[in-house]
Coordinates of N, CA and C in Angstrom, one line a residue:
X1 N 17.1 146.1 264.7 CA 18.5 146.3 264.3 C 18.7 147.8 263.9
X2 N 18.0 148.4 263.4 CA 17.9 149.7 262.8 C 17.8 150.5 264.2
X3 N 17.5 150.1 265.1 CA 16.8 151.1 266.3 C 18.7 151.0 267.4
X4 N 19.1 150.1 267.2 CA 20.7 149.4 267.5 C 21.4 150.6 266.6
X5 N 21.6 150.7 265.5 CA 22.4 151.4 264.5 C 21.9 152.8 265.1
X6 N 20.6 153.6 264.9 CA 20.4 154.8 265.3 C 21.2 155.2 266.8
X7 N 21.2 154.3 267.6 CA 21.3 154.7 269.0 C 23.2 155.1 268.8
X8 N 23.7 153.8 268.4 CA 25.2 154.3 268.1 C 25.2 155.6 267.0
X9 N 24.7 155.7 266.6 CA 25.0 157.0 266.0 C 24.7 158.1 266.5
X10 N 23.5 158.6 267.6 CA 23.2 159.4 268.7 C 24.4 159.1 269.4
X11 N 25.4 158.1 269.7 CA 26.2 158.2 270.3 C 27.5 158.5 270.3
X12 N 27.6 158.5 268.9 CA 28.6 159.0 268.2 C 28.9 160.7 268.3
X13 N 27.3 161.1 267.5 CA 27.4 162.5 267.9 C 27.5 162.9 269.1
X14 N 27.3 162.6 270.3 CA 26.5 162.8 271.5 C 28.7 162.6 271.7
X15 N 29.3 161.9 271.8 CA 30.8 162.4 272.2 C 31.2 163.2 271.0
X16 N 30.8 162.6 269.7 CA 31.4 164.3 268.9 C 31.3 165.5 269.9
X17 N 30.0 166.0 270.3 CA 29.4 166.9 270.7 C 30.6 167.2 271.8
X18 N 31.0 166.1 273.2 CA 31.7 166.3 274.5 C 33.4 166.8 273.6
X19 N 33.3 165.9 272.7 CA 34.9 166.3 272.7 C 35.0 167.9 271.9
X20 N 34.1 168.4 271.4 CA 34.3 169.8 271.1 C 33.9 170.6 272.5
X21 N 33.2 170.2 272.6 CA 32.8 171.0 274.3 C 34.1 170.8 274.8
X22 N 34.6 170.4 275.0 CA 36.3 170.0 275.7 C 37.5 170.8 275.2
X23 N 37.3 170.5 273.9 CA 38.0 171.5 272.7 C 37.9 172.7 273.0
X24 N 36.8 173.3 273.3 CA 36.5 174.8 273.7 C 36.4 175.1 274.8
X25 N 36.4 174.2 275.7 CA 36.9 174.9 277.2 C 37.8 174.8 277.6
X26 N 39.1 174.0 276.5 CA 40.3 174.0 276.7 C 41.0 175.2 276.1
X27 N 40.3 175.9 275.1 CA 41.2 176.9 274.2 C 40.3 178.4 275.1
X28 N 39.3 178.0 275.7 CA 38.5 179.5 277.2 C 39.6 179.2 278.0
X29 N 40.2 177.9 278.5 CA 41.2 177.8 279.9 C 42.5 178.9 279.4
X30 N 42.7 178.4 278.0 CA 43.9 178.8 277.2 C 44.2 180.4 277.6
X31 N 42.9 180.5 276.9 CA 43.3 182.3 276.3 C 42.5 183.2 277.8
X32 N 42.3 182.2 279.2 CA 42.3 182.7 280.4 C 43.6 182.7 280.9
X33 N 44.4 182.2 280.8 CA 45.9 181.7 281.4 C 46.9 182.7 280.4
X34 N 46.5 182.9 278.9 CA 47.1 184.0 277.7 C 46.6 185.5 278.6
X35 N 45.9 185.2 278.5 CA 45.3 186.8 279.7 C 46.1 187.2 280.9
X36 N 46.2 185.8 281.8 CA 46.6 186.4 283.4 C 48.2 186.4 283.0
X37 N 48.8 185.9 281.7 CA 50.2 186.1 281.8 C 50.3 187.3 281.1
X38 N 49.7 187.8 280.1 CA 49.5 189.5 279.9 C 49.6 190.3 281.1
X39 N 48.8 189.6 282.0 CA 48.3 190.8 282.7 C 49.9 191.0 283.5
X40 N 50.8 189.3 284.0 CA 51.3 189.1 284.9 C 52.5 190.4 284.1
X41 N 52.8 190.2 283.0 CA 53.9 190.7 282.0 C 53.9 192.2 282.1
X42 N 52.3 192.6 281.8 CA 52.5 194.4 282.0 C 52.7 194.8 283.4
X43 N 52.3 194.0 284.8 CA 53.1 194.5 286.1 C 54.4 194.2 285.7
X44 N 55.0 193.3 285.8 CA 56.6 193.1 285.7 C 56.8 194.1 284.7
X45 N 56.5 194.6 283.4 CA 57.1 195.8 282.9 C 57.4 197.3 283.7
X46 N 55.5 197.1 284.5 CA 55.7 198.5 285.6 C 56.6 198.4 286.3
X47 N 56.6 197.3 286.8 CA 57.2 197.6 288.3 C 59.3 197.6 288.0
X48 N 59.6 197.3 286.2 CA 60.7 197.1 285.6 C 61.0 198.7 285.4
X49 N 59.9 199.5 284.9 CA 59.9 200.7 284.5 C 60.1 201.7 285.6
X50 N 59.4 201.3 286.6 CA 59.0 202.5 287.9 C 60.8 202.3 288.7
X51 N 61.5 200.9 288.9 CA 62.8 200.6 289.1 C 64.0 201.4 288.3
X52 N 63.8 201.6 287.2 CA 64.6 202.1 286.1 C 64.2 203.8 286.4
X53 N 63.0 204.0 286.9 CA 62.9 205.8 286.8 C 63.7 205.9 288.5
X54 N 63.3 205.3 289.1 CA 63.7 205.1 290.2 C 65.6 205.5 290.4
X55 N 65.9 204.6 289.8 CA 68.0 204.8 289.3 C 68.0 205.5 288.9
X56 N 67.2 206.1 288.0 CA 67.9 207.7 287.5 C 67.9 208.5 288.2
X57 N 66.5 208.6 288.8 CA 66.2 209.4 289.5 C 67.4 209.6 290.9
X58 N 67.6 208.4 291.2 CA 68.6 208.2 291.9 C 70.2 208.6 291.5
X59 N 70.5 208.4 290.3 CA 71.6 208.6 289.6 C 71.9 210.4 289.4
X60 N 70.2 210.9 289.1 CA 70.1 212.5 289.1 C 70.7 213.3 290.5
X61 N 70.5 212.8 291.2 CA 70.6 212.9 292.7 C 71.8 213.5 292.9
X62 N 72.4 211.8 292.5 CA 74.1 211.4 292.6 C 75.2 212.6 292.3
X63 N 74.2 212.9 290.9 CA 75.0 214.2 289.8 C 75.1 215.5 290.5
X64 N 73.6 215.6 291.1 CA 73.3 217.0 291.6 C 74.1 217.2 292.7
X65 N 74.3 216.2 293.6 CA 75.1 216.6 295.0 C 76.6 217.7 294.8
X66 N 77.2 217.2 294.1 CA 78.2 218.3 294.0 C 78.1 219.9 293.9
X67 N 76.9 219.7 292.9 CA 76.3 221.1 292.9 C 75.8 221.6 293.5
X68 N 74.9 221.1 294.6 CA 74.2 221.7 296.0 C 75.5 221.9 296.4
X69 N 76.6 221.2 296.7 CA 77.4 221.2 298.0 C 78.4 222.6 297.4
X70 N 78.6 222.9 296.1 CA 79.2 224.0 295.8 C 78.1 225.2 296.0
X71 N 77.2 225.0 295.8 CA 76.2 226.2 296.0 C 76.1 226.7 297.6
X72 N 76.1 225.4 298.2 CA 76.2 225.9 300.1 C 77.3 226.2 300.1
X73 N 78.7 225.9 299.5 CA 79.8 226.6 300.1 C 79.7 227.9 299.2
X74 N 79.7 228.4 298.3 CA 79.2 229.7 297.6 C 78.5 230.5 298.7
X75 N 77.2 229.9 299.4 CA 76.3 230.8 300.2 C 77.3 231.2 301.9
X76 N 77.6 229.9 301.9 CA 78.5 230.0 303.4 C 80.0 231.1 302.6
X77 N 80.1 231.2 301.7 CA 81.3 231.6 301.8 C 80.7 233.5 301.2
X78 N 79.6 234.0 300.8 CA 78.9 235.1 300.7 C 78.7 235.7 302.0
X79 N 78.5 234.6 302.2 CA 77.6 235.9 304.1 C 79.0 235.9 305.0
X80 N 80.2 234.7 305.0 CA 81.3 235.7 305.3 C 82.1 236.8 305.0
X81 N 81.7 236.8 303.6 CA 81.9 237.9 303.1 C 81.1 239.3 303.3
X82 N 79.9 238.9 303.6 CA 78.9 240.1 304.1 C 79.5 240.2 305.4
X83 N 79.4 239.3 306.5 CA 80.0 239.7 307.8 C 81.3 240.6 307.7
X84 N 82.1 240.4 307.2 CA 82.9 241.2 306.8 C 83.2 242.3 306.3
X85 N 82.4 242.7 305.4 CA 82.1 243.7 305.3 C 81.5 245.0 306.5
X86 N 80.3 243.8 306.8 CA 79.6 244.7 307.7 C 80.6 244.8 308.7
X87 N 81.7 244.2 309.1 CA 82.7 244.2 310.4 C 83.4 245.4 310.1
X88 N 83.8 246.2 308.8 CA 84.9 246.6 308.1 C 84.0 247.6 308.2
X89 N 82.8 248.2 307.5 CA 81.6 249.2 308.2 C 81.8 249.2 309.7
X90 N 81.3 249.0 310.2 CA 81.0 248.7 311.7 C 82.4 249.1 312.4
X91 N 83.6 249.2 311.8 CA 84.5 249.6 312.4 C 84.7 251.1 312.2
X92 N 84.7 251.1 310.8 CA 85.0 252.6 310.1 C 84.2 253.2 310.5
X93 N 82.8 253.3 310.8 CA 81.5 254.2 311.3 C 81.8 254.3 312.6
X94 N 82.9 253.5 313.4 CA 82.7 254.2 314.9 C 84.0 254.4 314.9
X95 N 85.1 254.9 314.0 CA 86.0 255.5 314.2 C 85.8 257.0 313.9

C-alpha cells in the first residue's frame, strides 16, 4: 500500500512538474508574440515617420514653387534686359 501512495505522489509531482513546464512555455510563447508586436509597432512607427517627412517634404516643395517660378521670371526677365541693352549698344556703336 505504501508503494500505491508513493507512486501517486511521483505522480502528482510528475504533472506539478508538466503544468509549470506549460506555464513557462506559455509566458516564452507570450513574451515571443510581446516581441514580434514590438517589433511589428516600431516598423509602423517608421514607415508612420518616413510618410510624415515625406508631406513635408512634399508640402516644402509646394511652398518653394512660387519662388522658383519668381526667380525664373526674374532670370527670364534680366537677360531681356541684357539683350536690350546689348541691342541699344549694338546700335549706338554702329551709328
Amino acid at each position: 500500500m505504501a508503494e500505491g501512495m508513493g507512486g501517486g505522489e511521483e505522480q502528482v509531482e510528475g504533472m506539478e512538474a508538466m503544468e509549470e513546464a506549460e506555464t513557462v512555455g506559455v509566458e516564452r510563447v507570450a513574451g515571443a508574440v510581446g516581441v514580434g508586436v514590438t517589433e511589428e509597432v516600431a516598423a509602423a512607427e517608421a514607415v508612420t515617420a518616413a510618410e510624415e517627412k515625406a508631406a513635408a517634404a512634399q508640402a516644402a516643395e509646394s511652398e518653394a514653387m512660387p519662388a522658383m517660378a519668381a526667380a525664373g521670371l526674374a532670370a527670364a526677365a534680366t537677360a531681356a534686359a541684357a539683350r536690350e541693352v546689348a541691342a541699344m549698344a549694338g546700335e549706338g556703336g554702329m551709328k
